[in-house]
PDB file of N, CA, C and O in Angstrom:
ATOM      1  N   MET A  14     107.525 114.749 110.526  1.00  0.00           N
ATOM      2  CA  MET A  14     106.454 114.214 111.361  1.00  0.00           C
ATOM      3  C   MET A  14     106.300 113.564 110.463  1.00  0.00           C
ATOM      4  O   MET A  14     105.700 114.226 109.186  1.00  0.00           O
ATOM      5  N   LEU A  15     105.565 112.318 110.063  1.00  0.00           N
ATOM      6  CA  LEU A  15     104.909 111.840 109.274  1.00  0.00           C
ATOM      7  C   LEU A  15     103.276 111.592 109.958  1.00  0.00           C
ATOM      8  O   LEU A  15     103.138 110.910 110.566  1.00  0.00           O
ATOM      9  N   GLU A  16     102.619 111.294 108.343  1.00  0.00           N
ATOM     10  CA  GLU A  16     101.155 112.045 108.888  1.00  0.00           C
ATOM     11  C   GLU A  16     100.361 110.405 108.306  1.00  0.00           C
ATOM     12  O   GLU A  16     100.606 110.868 107.003  1.00  0.00           O
ATOM     13  N   LEU A  17      99.339 109.842 109.547  1.00  0.00           N
ATOM     14  CA  LEU A  17      99.216 108.319 108.043  1.00  0.00           C
ATOM     15  C   LEU A  17      97.722 108.841 108.443  1.00  0.00           C
ATOM     16  O   LEU A  17      96.753 109.911 109.188  1.00  0.00           O
ATOM     17  N   MET A  18      96.655 108.581 107.048  1.00  0.00           N
ATOM     18  CA  MET A  18      95.691 108.696 106.773  1.00  0.00           C
ATOM     19  C   MET A  18      94.891 107.469 107.490  1.00  0.00           C
ATOM     20  O   MET A  18      95.160 106.150 107.937  1.00  0.00           O
ATOM     21  N   GLN A  19      93.562 107.855 107.687  1.00  0.00           N
ATOM     22  CA  GLN A  19      92.699 106.678 108.205  1.00  0.00           C
ATOM     23  C   GLN A  19      92.209 106.147 106.759  1.00  0.00           C
ATOM     24  O   GLN A  19      92.016 106.566 105.676  1.00  0.00           O
ATOM     25  N   GLY A  20      92.242 104.802 107.472  1.00  0.00           N
ATOM     26  CA  GLY A  20      91.871 104.183 105.702  1.00  0.00           C
ATOM     27  C   GLY A  20      91.861 101.931 106.884  1.00  0.00           C
ATOM     28  O   GLY A  20      92.137 102.108 107.898  1.00  0.00           O
ATOM     29  N   ASP A  21      91.613 101.467 105.964  1.00  0.00           N
ATOM     30  CA  ASP A  21      91.721  99.814 106.019  1.00  0.00           C
ATOM     31  C   ASP A  21      93.614  99.323 105.789  1.00  0.00           C
ATOM     32  O   ASP A  21      93.775  99.520 104.841  1.00  0.00           O
ATOM     33  N   VAL A  22      93.662  99.225 107.114  1.00  0.00           N
ATOM     34  CA  VAL A  22      95.207  98.977 107.628  1.00  0.00           C
ATOM     35  C   VAL A  22      95.390  97.761 106.434  1.00  0.00           C
ATOM     36  O   VAL A  22      96.864  97.468 106.661  1.00  0.00           O
ATOM     37  N   ASN A  23      94.602  96.678 106.395  1.00  0.00           N
ATOM     38  CA  ASN A  23      95.157  95.624 105.404  1.00  0.00           C
ATOM     39  C   ASN A  23      94.845  95.943 103.572  1.00  0.00           C
ATOM     40  O   ASN A  23      95.488  95.412 103.079  1.00  0.00           O
ATOM     41  N   ARG A  24      95.081  96.817 103.334  1.00  0.00           N
ATOM     42  CA  ARG A  24      95.203  97.564 102.156  1.00  0.00           C
ATOM     43  C   ARG A  24      95.566  98.322 101.728  1.00  0.00           C
ATOM     44  O   ARG A  24      95.586  98.866 100.479  1.00  0.00           O
ATOM     45  N   GLY A  25      97.002  99.025 102.345  1.00  0.00           N
ATOM     46  CA  GLY A  25      97.953  99.711 102.036  1.00  0.00           C
ATOM     47  C   GLY A  25      98.696 100.136 103.058  1.00  0.00           C
ATOM     48  O   GLY A  25      98.574  99.776 104.455  1.00  0.00           O
ATOM     49  N   LYS A  26     100.060 100.586 103.038  1.00  0.00           N
ATOM     50  CA  LYS A  26     100.625 100.540 104.110  1.00  0.00           C
ATOM     51  C   LYS A  26     100.031 102.750 104.185  1.00  0.00           C
ATOM     52  O   LYS A  26     100.301 103.719 103.583  1.00  0.00           O
ATOM     53  N   GLY A  27     100.684 102.259 105.807  1.00  0.00           N
ATOM     54  CA  GLY A  27     100.828 104.187 106.108  1.00  0.00           C
ATOM     55  C   GLY A  27      99.570 104.304 106.646  1.00  0.00           C
ATOM     56  O   GLY A  27      99.076 105.417 106.502  1.00  0.00           O
ATOM     57  N   LEU A  28      98.167 103.154 107.122  1.00  0.00           N
ATOM     58  CA  LEU A  28      96.917 103.594 107.521  1.00  0.00           C
ATOM     59  C   LEU A  28      96.859 103.589 108.964  1.00  0.00           C
ATOM     60  O   LEU A  28      97.615 102.407 109.324  1.00  0.00           O
ATOM     61  N   TRP A  29      95.895 103.904 109.092  1.00  0.00           N
ATOM     62  CA  TRP A  29      95.429 103.160 110.817  1.00  0.00           C
ATOM     63  C   TRP A  29      93.501 103.342 110.656  1.00  0.00           C
ATOM     64  O   TRP A  29      93.560 103.901 109.780  1.00  0.00           O
ATOM     65  N   SER A  30      93.415 102.652 111.771  1.00  0.00           N
ATOM     66  CA  SER A  30      91.975 102.501 111.800  1.00  0.00           C
ATOM     67  C   SER A  30      91.975 102.012 113.454  1.00  0.00           C
ATOM     68  O   SER A  30      92.769 101.855 113.756  1.00  0.00           O
ATOM     69  N   VAL A  31      90.669 102.216 114.439  1.00  0.00           N
ATOM     70  CA  VAL A  31      90.620 101.795 115.397  1.00  0.00           C
ATOM     71  C   VAL A  31      90.252 100.405 115.915  1.00  0.00           C
ATOM     72  O   VAL A  31      89.399  99.955 114.440  1.00  0.00           O
ATOM     73  N   ALA A  32      90.758 100.056 116.574  1.00  0.00           N
ATOM     74  CA  ALA A  32      90.598  98.258 117.209  1.00  0.00           C
ATOM     75  C   ALA A  32      89.979  98.482 118.059  1.00  0.00           C
ATOM     76  O   ALA A  32      90.124  99.270 119.265  1.00  0.00           O
ATOM     77  N   VAL A  33      88.831  97.233 117.515  1.00  0.00           N
ATOM     78  CA  VAL A  33      87.724  97.253 118.869  1.00  0.00           C
ATOM     79  C   VAL A  33      88.651  95.937 119.338  1.00  0.00           C
ATOM     80  O   VAL A  33      89.388  95.009 119.532  1.00  0.00           O
ATOM     81  N   THR A  34      88.922  96.492 120.930  1.00  0.00           N
ATOM     82  CA  THR A  34      90.086  95.207 121.577  1.00  0.00           C
ATOM     83  C   THR A  34      89.383  94.343 122.977  1.00  0.00           C
ATOM     84  O   THR A  34      90.167  93.845 123.570  1.00  0.00           O
ATOM     85  N   GLY A  35      87.989  94.848 122.996  1.00  0.00           N
ATOM     86  CA  GLY A  35      87.416  94.357 124.580  1.00  0.00           C
ATOM     87  C   GLY A  35      88.097  95.468 126.054  1.00  0.00           C
ATOM     88  O   GLY A  35      87.452  95.039 126.567  1.00  0.00           O
ATOM     89  N   TYR A  36      88.842  95.610 125.797  1.00  0.00           N
ATOM     90  CA  TYR A  36      88.935  97.270 126.781  1.00  0.00           C
ATOM     91  C   TYR A  36      88.302  98.127 126.654  1.00  0.00           C
ATOM     92  O   TYR A  36      87.549  98.718 125.579  1.00  0.00           O
ATOM     93  N   VAL A  37      88.087  99.004 127.589  1.00  0.00           N
ATOM     94  CA  VAL A  37      87.493 100.446 127.823  1.00  0.00           C
ATOM     95  C   VAL A  37      87.860 101.348 126.905  1.00  0.00           C
ATOM     96  O   VAL A  37      86.521 101.879 125.948  1.00  0.00           O
ATOM     97  N   LYS A  38      89.213 101.729 126.250  1.00  0.00           N
ATOM     98  CA  LYS A  38      89.280 102.513 125.357  1.00  0.00           C
ATOM     99  C   LYS A  38      89.988 101.555 124.059  1.00  0.00           C
ATOM    100  O   LYS A  38      90.499 100.665 124.383  1.00  0.00           O
ATOM    101  N   PRO A  39      89.433 101.651 122.875  1.00  0.00           N
ATOM    102  CA  PRO A  39      89.672 101.605 122.177  1.00  0.00           C
ATOM    103  C   PRO A  39      91.057 101.539 121.413  1.00  0.00           C
ATOM    104  O   PRO A  39      91.435 102.393 122.290  1.00  0.00           O
ATOM    105  N   GLY A  40      91.843 100.645 120.412  1.00  0.00           N
ATOM    106  CA  GLY A  40      93.184 100.517 120.269  1.00  0.00           C
ATOM    107  C   GLY A  40      92.815 100.947 118.927  1.00  0.00           C
ATOM    108  O   GLY A  40      92.400 101.255 118.424  1.00  0.00           O
ATOM    109  N   VAL A  41      94.323 101.393 118.417  1.00  0.00           N
ATOM    110  CA  VAL A  41      95.212 101.964 117.048  1.00  0.00           C
ATOM    111  C   VAL A  41      95.727 100.833 116.255  1.00  0.00           C
ATOM    112  O   VAL A  41      96.410 100.686 116.905  1.00  0.00           O
ATOM    113  N   LEU A  42      95.353 100.500 114.632  1.00  0.00           N
ATOM    114  CA  LEU A  42      96.051 100.027 114.415  1.00  0.00           C
ATOM    115  C   LEU A  42      97.247 100.726 113.471  1.00  0.00           C
ATOM    116  O   LEU A  42      96.079 101.231 112.860  1.00  0.00           O
ATOM    117  N   VAL A  43      97.708 100.474 113.230  1.00  0.00           N
ATOM    118  CA  VAL A  43      98.402 101.158 112.284  1.00  0.00           C
ATOM    119  C   VAL A  43      99.200 100.062 111.200  1.00  0.00           C
ATOM    120  O   VAL A  43      99.939  98.933 111.676  1.00  0.00           O
ATOM    121  N   SER A  44      99.430 100.604 110.172  1.00  0.00           N
ATOM    122  CA  SER A  44     100.538  99.735 108.695  1.00  0.00           C
ATOM    123  C   SER A  44     101.161 100.896 108.394  1.00  0.00           C
ATOM    124  O   SER A  44     101.338 101.433 108.483  1.00  0.00           O
ATOM    125  N   CYS A  45     101.784 100.295 108.378  1.00  0.00           N
ATOM    126  CA  CYS A  45     103.775 100.506 108.697  1.00  0.00           C
ATOM    127  C   CYS A  45     104.236 101.201 107.459  1.00  0.00           C
ATOM    128  O   CYS A  45     103.550 100.375 106.219  1.00  0.00           O
ATOM    129  N   PRO A  46     104.246 102.622 107.323  1.00  0.00           N
ATOM    130  CA  PRO A  46     104.197 102.917 105.329  1.00  0.00           C
ATOM    131  C   PRO A  46     105.461 102.502 104.993  1.00  0.00           C
ATOM    132  O   PRO A  46     105.852 102.711 104.088  1.00  0.00           O
ATOM    133  N   LYS A  47     106.853 101.444 105.557  1.00  0.00           N
ATOM    134  CA  LYS A  47     108.014 100.986 104.933  1.00  0.00           C
ATOM    135  C   LYS A  47     107.322  99.536 104.313  1.00  0.00           C
ATOM    136  O   LYS A  47     107.054  99.661 103.079  1.00  0.00           O
ATOM    137  N   CYS A  48     107.211  98.805 105.075  1.00  0.00           N
ATOM    138  CA  CYS A  48     106.979  97.464 104.788  1.00  0.00           C
ATOM    139  C   CYS A  48     105.408  96.961 105.137  1.00  0.00           C
ATOM    140  O   CYS A  48     105.221  96.153 104.294  1.00  0.00           O
ATOM    141  N   GLY A  49     104.476  97.745 105.081  1.00  0.00           N
ATOM    142  CA  GLY A  49     103.202  97.222 105.599  1.00  0.00           C
ATOM    143  C   GLY A  49     102.486  96.421 106.667  1.00  0.00           C
ATOM    144  O   GLY A  49     101.153  95.776 107.215  1.00  0.00           O
ATOM    145  N   CYS A  50     103.654  96.167 107.431  1.00  0.00           N
ATOM    146  CA  CYS A  50     103.469  95.502 108.952  1.00  0.00           C
ATOM    147  C   CYS A  50     101.801  96.457 109.372  1.00  0.00           C
ATOM    148  O   CYS A  50     102.100  96.977 109.645  1.00  0.00           O
ATOM    149  N   VAL A  51     101.043  94.995 110.011  1.00  0.00           N
ATOM    150  CA  VAL A  51     100.014  95.559 111.082  1.00  0.00           C
ATOM    151  C   VAL A  51     100.333  95.414 112.806  1.00  0.00           C
ATOM    152  O   VAL A  51     100.432  94.539 112.349  1.00  0.00           O
ATOM    153  N   ALA A  52     100.696  96.419 112.987  1.00  0.00           N
ATOM    154  CA  ALA A  52     100.524  96.605 114.461  1.00  0.00           C
ATOM    155  C   ALA A  52      99.634  97.381 115.454  1.00  0.00           C
ATOM    156  O   ALA A  52      98.737  97.984 114.864  1.00  0.00           O
ATOM    157  N   LEU A  53      99.315  96.796 116.329  1.00  0.00           N
ATOM    158  CA  LEU A  53      98.765  97.826 117.341  1.00  0.00           C
ATOM    159  C   LEU A  53      99.880  97.957 118.353  1.00  0.00           C
ATOM    160  O   LEU A  53      99.996  98.078 118.889  1.00  0.00           O
ATOM    161  N   LEU A  54      99.334  99.630 118.043  1.00  0.00           N
ATOM    162  CA  LEU A  54      99.602 100.351 119.093  1.00  0.00           C
ATOM    163  C   LEU A  54      99.361 100.720 120.125  1.00  0.00           C
ATOM    164  O   LEU A  54      98.687 100.180 121.043  1.00  0.00           O
ATOM    165  N   ASP A  55     100.658 100.160 121.294  1.00  0.00           N
ATOM    166  CA  ASP A  55     100.490 101.106 122.480  1.00  0.00           C
ATOM    167  C   ASP A  55     101.398 102.029 122.748  1.00  0.00           C
ATOM    168  O   ASP A  55     102.154 102.652 123.778  1.00  0.00           O
ATOM    169  N   HIS A  56     100.500 103.029 122.230  1.00  0.00           N
ATOM    170  CA  HIS A  56     101.648 104.629 122.625  1.00  0.00           C
ATOM    171  C   HIS A  56      99.716 105.846 123.039  1.00  0.00           C
ATOM    172  O   HIS A  56      98.585 104.985 123.065  1.00  0.00           O
ATOM    173  N   GLU A  57     100.820 106.548 123.767  1.00  0.00           N
ATOM    174  CA  GLU A  57      99.020 107.886 123.878  1.00  0.00           C
ATOM    175  C   GLU A  57      99.286 107.791 122.215  1.00  0.00           C
ATOM    176  O   GLU A  57      99.942 108.408 121.905  1.00  0.00           O
ATOM    177  N   VAL A  58      98.149 108.821 122.592  1.00  0.00           N
ATOM    178  CA  VAL A  58      97.098 109.745 121.489  1.00  0.00           C
ATOM    179  C   VAL A  58      96.683 110.652 122.042  1.00  0.00           C
ATOM    180  O   VAL A  58      95.573 110.708 121.960  1.00  0.00           O
ATOM    181  N   ALA A  59      97.369 111.933 121.428  1.00  0.00           N
ATOM    182  CA  ALA A  59      96.929 113.792 122.091  1.00  0.00           C
ATOM    183  C   ALA A  59      95.451 113.612 120.863  1.00  0.00           C
ATOM    184  O   ALA A  59      95.521 113.108 120.326  1.00  0.00           O
ATOM    185  N   ALA A  60      95.054 114.984 121.275  1.00  0.00           N
ATOM    186  CA  ALA A  60      93.545 114.868 120.800  1.00  0.00           C
ATOM    187  C   ALA A  60      93.878 115.218 119.352  1.00  0.00           C
ATOM    188  O   ALA A  60      93.063 115.199 118.707  1.00  0.00           O
ATOM    189  N   ASP A  61      95.141 115.952 119.029  1.00  0.00           N
ATOM    190  CA  ASP A  61      94.921 116.341 117.741  1.00  0.00           C
ATOM    191  C   ASP A  61      95.599 115.369 116.461  1.00  0.00           C
ATOM    192  O   ASP A  61      96.346 114.922 115.474  1.00  0.00           O
ATOM    193  N   GLY A  62      96.353 113.565 117.450  1.00  0.00           N
ATOM    194  CA  GLY A  62      96.012 112.771 116.579  1.00  0.00           C
ATOM    195  C   GLY A  62      98.007 112.566 116.742  1.00  0.00           C
ATOM    196  O   GLY A  62      98.248 111.318 116.585  1.00  0.00           O
ATOM    197  N   THR A  63      98.627 113.187 117.636  1.00  0.00           N
ATOM    198  CA  THR A  63     100.310 113.041 118.157  1.00  0.00           C
ATOM    199  C   THR A  63     100.278 112.259 118.737  1.00  0.00           C
ATOM    200  O   THR A  63      99.626 111.808 119.920  1.00  0.00           O
ATOM    201  N   VAL A  64     101.288 111.370 118.239  1.00  0.00           N
ATOM    202  CA  VAL A  64     101.455 109.393 118.744  1.00  0.00           C
ATOM    203  C   VAL A  64     102.932 109.927 119.574  1.00  0.00           C
ATOM    204  O   VAL A  64     103.977 110.207 119.179  1.00  0.00           O
ATOM    205  N   LYS A  65     102.883 109.220 120.506  1.00  0.00           N
ATOM    206  CA  LYS A  65     103.773 109.628 121.907  1.00  0.00           C
ATOM    207  C   LYS A  65     103.814 108.275 122.606  1.00  0.00           C
ATOM    208  O   LYS A  65     103.074 107.479 123.219  1.00  0.00           O
ATOM    209  N   PRO A  66     105.137 107.906 122.563  1.00  0.00           N
ATOM    210  CA  PRO A  66     106.022 108.061 121.856  1.00  0.00           C
ATOM    211  C   PRO A  66     106.420 108.098 120.499  1.00  0.00           C
ATOM    212  O   PRO A  66     105.496 107.710 119.642  1.00  0.00           O
ATOM    213  N   SER A  67     107.665 107.993 119.556  1.00  0.00           N
ATOM    214  CA  SER A  67     107.415 107.606 118.768  1.00  0.00           C
ATOM    215  C   SER A  67     107.339 106.082 117.674  1.00  0.00           C
ATOM    216  O   SER A  67     107.344 105.161 118.987  1.00  0.00           O
ATOM    217  N   VAL A  68     106.878 105.746 116.472  1.00  0.00           N
ATOM    218  CA  VAL A  68     106.484 104.608 116.419  1.00  0.00           C
ATOM    219  C   VAL A  68     107.480 103.671 115.738  1.00  0.00           C
ATOM    220  O   VAL A  68     108.625 104.451 114.596  1.00  0.00           O
ATOM    221  N   VAL A  69     107.716 102.528 115.971  1.00  0.00           N
ATOM    222  CA  VAL A  69     108.620 101.913 115.466  1.00  0.00           C
ATOM    223  C   VAL A  69     108.092 100.306 114.987  1.00  0.00           C
ATOM    224  O   VAL A  69     107.490  99.689 115.588  1.00  0.00           O
ATOM    225  N   CYS A  70     108.761 100.223 113.660  1.00  0.00           N
ATOM    226  CA  CYS A  70     107.745  98.966 113.247  1.00  0.00           C
ATOM    227  C   CYS A  70     108.496  97.696 114.221  1.00  0.00           C
ATOM    228  O   CYS A  70     109.719  97.478 114.442  1.00  0.00           O
ATOM    229  N   PRO A  71     107.412  96.869 114.463  1.00  0.00           N
ATOM    230  CA  PRO A  71     107.898  95.510 115.036  1.00  0.00           C
ATOM    231  C   PRO A  71     108.223  94.127 114.625  1.00  0.00           C
ATOM    232  O   PRO A  71     109.190  93.574 114.646  1.00  0.00           O
ATOM    233  N   LYS A  72     107.983  94.246 112.845  1.00  0.00           N
ATOM    234  CA  LYS A  72     109.294  93.835 112.113  1.00  0.00           C
ATOM    235  C   LYS A  72     110.450  93.521 111.820  1.00  0.00           C
ATOM    236  O   LYS A  72     110.946  94.464 111.427  1.00  0.00           O
ATOM    237  N   GLU A  73     111.253  92.735 111.920  1.00  0.00           N
ATOM    238  CA  GLU A  73     112.803  92.540 112.118  1.00  0.00           C
ATOM    239  C   GLU A  73     113.212  92.879 110.730  1.00  0.00           C
ATOM    240  O   GLU A  73     112.569  92.157 109.768  1.00  0.00           O
ATOM    241  N   GLY A  74     114.189  93.944 110.894  1.00  0.00           N
ATOM    242  CA  GLY A  74     114.550  93.963 109.334  1.00  0.00           C
ATOM    243  C   GLY A  74     113.734  94.828 108.610  1.00  0.00           C
ATOM    244  O   GLY A  74     114.931  95.744 108.067  1.00  0.00           O
ATOM    245  N   CYS A  75     112.605  96.006 108.884  1.00  0.00           N
ATOM    246  CA  CYS A  75     112.092  96.701 108.364  1.00  0.00           C
ATOM    247  C   CYS A  75     112.869  98.154 108.817  1.00  0.00           C
ATOM    248  O   CYS A  75     113.518  98.934 107.991  1.00  0.00           O
ATOM    249  N   GLY A  76     113.063  98.294 110.246  1.00  0.00           N
ATOM    250  CA  GLY A  76     113.848  99.553 110.149  1.00  0.00           C
ATOM    251  C   GLY A  76     112.920 100.575 110.499  1.00  0.00           C
ATOM    252  O   GLY A  76     113.672 101.801 110.301  1.00  0.00           O
ATOM    253  N   PHE A  77     111.893 100.637 110.250  1.00  0.00           N
ATOM    254  CA  PHE A  77     110.789 101.995 109.956  1.00  0.00           C
ATOM    255  C   PHE A  77     110.916 102.647 111.799  1.00  0.00           C
ATOM    256  O   PHE A  77     110.364 101.917 112.510  1.00  0.00           O
ATOM    257  N   HIS A  78     111.206 104.360 112.079  1.00  0.00           N
ATOM    258  CA  HIS A  78     111.082 104.411 112.624  1.00  0.00           C
ATOM    259  C   HIS A  78     110.880 106.202 113.113  1.00  0.00           C
ATOM    260  O   HIS A  78     111.747 106.970 112.089  1.00  0.00           O
ATOM    261  N   ASP A  79     110.023 106.431 113.173  1.00  0.00           N
ATOM    262  CA  ASP A  79     109.801 108.092 113.299  1.00  0.00           C
ATOM    263  C   ASP A  79     107.890 108.303 114.233  1.00  0.00           C
ATOM    264  O   ASP A  79     108.079 107.874 114.682  1.00  0.00           O
ATOM    265  N   SER A  80     108.597 109.390 113.943  1.00  0.00           N
ATOM    266  CA  SER A  80     107.188 110.691 115.122  1.00  0.00           C
ATOM    267  C   SER A  80     106.133 110.761 113.476  1.00  0.00           C
ATOM    268  O   SER A  80     105.971 110.526 112.479  1.00  0.00           O
ATOM    269  N   VAL A  81     104.537 110.211 114.210  1.00  0.00           N
ATOM    270  CA  VAL A  81     103.633 110.160 113.651  1.00  0.00           C
ATOM    271  C   VAL A  81     102.143 110.936 114.036  1.00  0.00           C
ATOM    272  O   VAL A  81     102.444 111.150 116.124  1.00  0.00           O
ATOM    273  N   ARG A  82     101.874 111.563 113.187  1.00  0.00           N
ATOM    274  CA  ARG A  82     100.524 112.243 113.460  1.00  0.00           C
ATOM    275  C   ARG A  82      99.044 111.443 112.843  1.00  0.00           C
ATOM    276  O   ARG A  82      99.614 110.941 111.867  1.00  0.00           O
ATOM    277  N   LEU A  83      97.751 110.622 113.827  1.00  0.00           N
ATOM    278  CA  LEU A  83      97.282 110.298 113.240  1.00  0.00           C
ATOM    279  C   LEU A  83      95.585 111.274 112.148  1.00  0.00           C
ATOM    280  O   LEU A  83      95.254 112.077 113.042  1.00  0.00           O
ATOM    281  N   ILE A  84      95.608 111.640 111.136  1.00  0.00           N
ATOM    282  CA  ILE A  84      94.587 112.400 110.719  1.00  0.00           C
ATOM    283  C   ILE A  84      93.724 112.231 110.950  1.00  0.00           C
ATOM    284  O   ILE A  84      93.248 111.210 110.149  1.00  0.00           O
ATOM    285  N   GLY A  85      92.321 112.102 110.982  1.00  0.00           N
ATOM    286  CA  GLY A  85      90.878 112.558 111.016  1.00  0.00           C
ATOM    287  C   GLY A  85      90.997 111.507 112.577  1.00  0.00           C
ATOM    288  O   GLY A  85      89.892 111.557 113.003  1.00  0.00           O
ATOM    289  N   TRP A  86      91.875 111.829 113.884  1.00  0.00           N
ATOM    290  CA  TRP A  86      91.539 111.472 114.563  1.00  0.00           C
ATOM    291  C   TRP A  86      90.879 112.245 115.682  1.00  0.00           C
ATOM    292  O   TRP A  86      91.030 113.157 115.679  1.00  0.00           O
ATOM    293  N   GLN A  87      89.996 111.079 116.646  1.00  0.00           N
ATOM    294  CA  GLN A  87      88.711 111.947 117.358  1.00  0.00           C
ATOM    295  C   GLN A  87      88.650 111.550 118.682  1.00  0.00           C
ATOM    296  O   GLN A  87      88.367 110.015 118.775  1.00  0.00           O
ATOM    297  N   PRO A  88      89.271 111.874 119.546  1.00  0.00           N
ATOM    298  CA  PRO A  88      89.380 110.847 120.963  1.00  0.00           C
ATOM    299  C   PRO A  88      88.032 110.793 121.603  1.00  0.00           C
ATOM    300  O   PRO A  88      87.097 111.245 120.728  1.00  0.00           O
TER     301      PRO A  88
END
């Protein structure tokens, strides 16, 4: 399982941050650990930061696909 640190997703690969989406529940932005593409997760995040299902980079040709845990996640 790949662990992602909280940080500015626009400044590095393999980071996550809370995104204000306008919905009741905030979203999670993730920068791909392989290519740096930033995407909004449409996944469940457990209390310990485990993301389900596994994360797949949406950028064509990247190929990143792994199980992920968000370090520092606070529900």
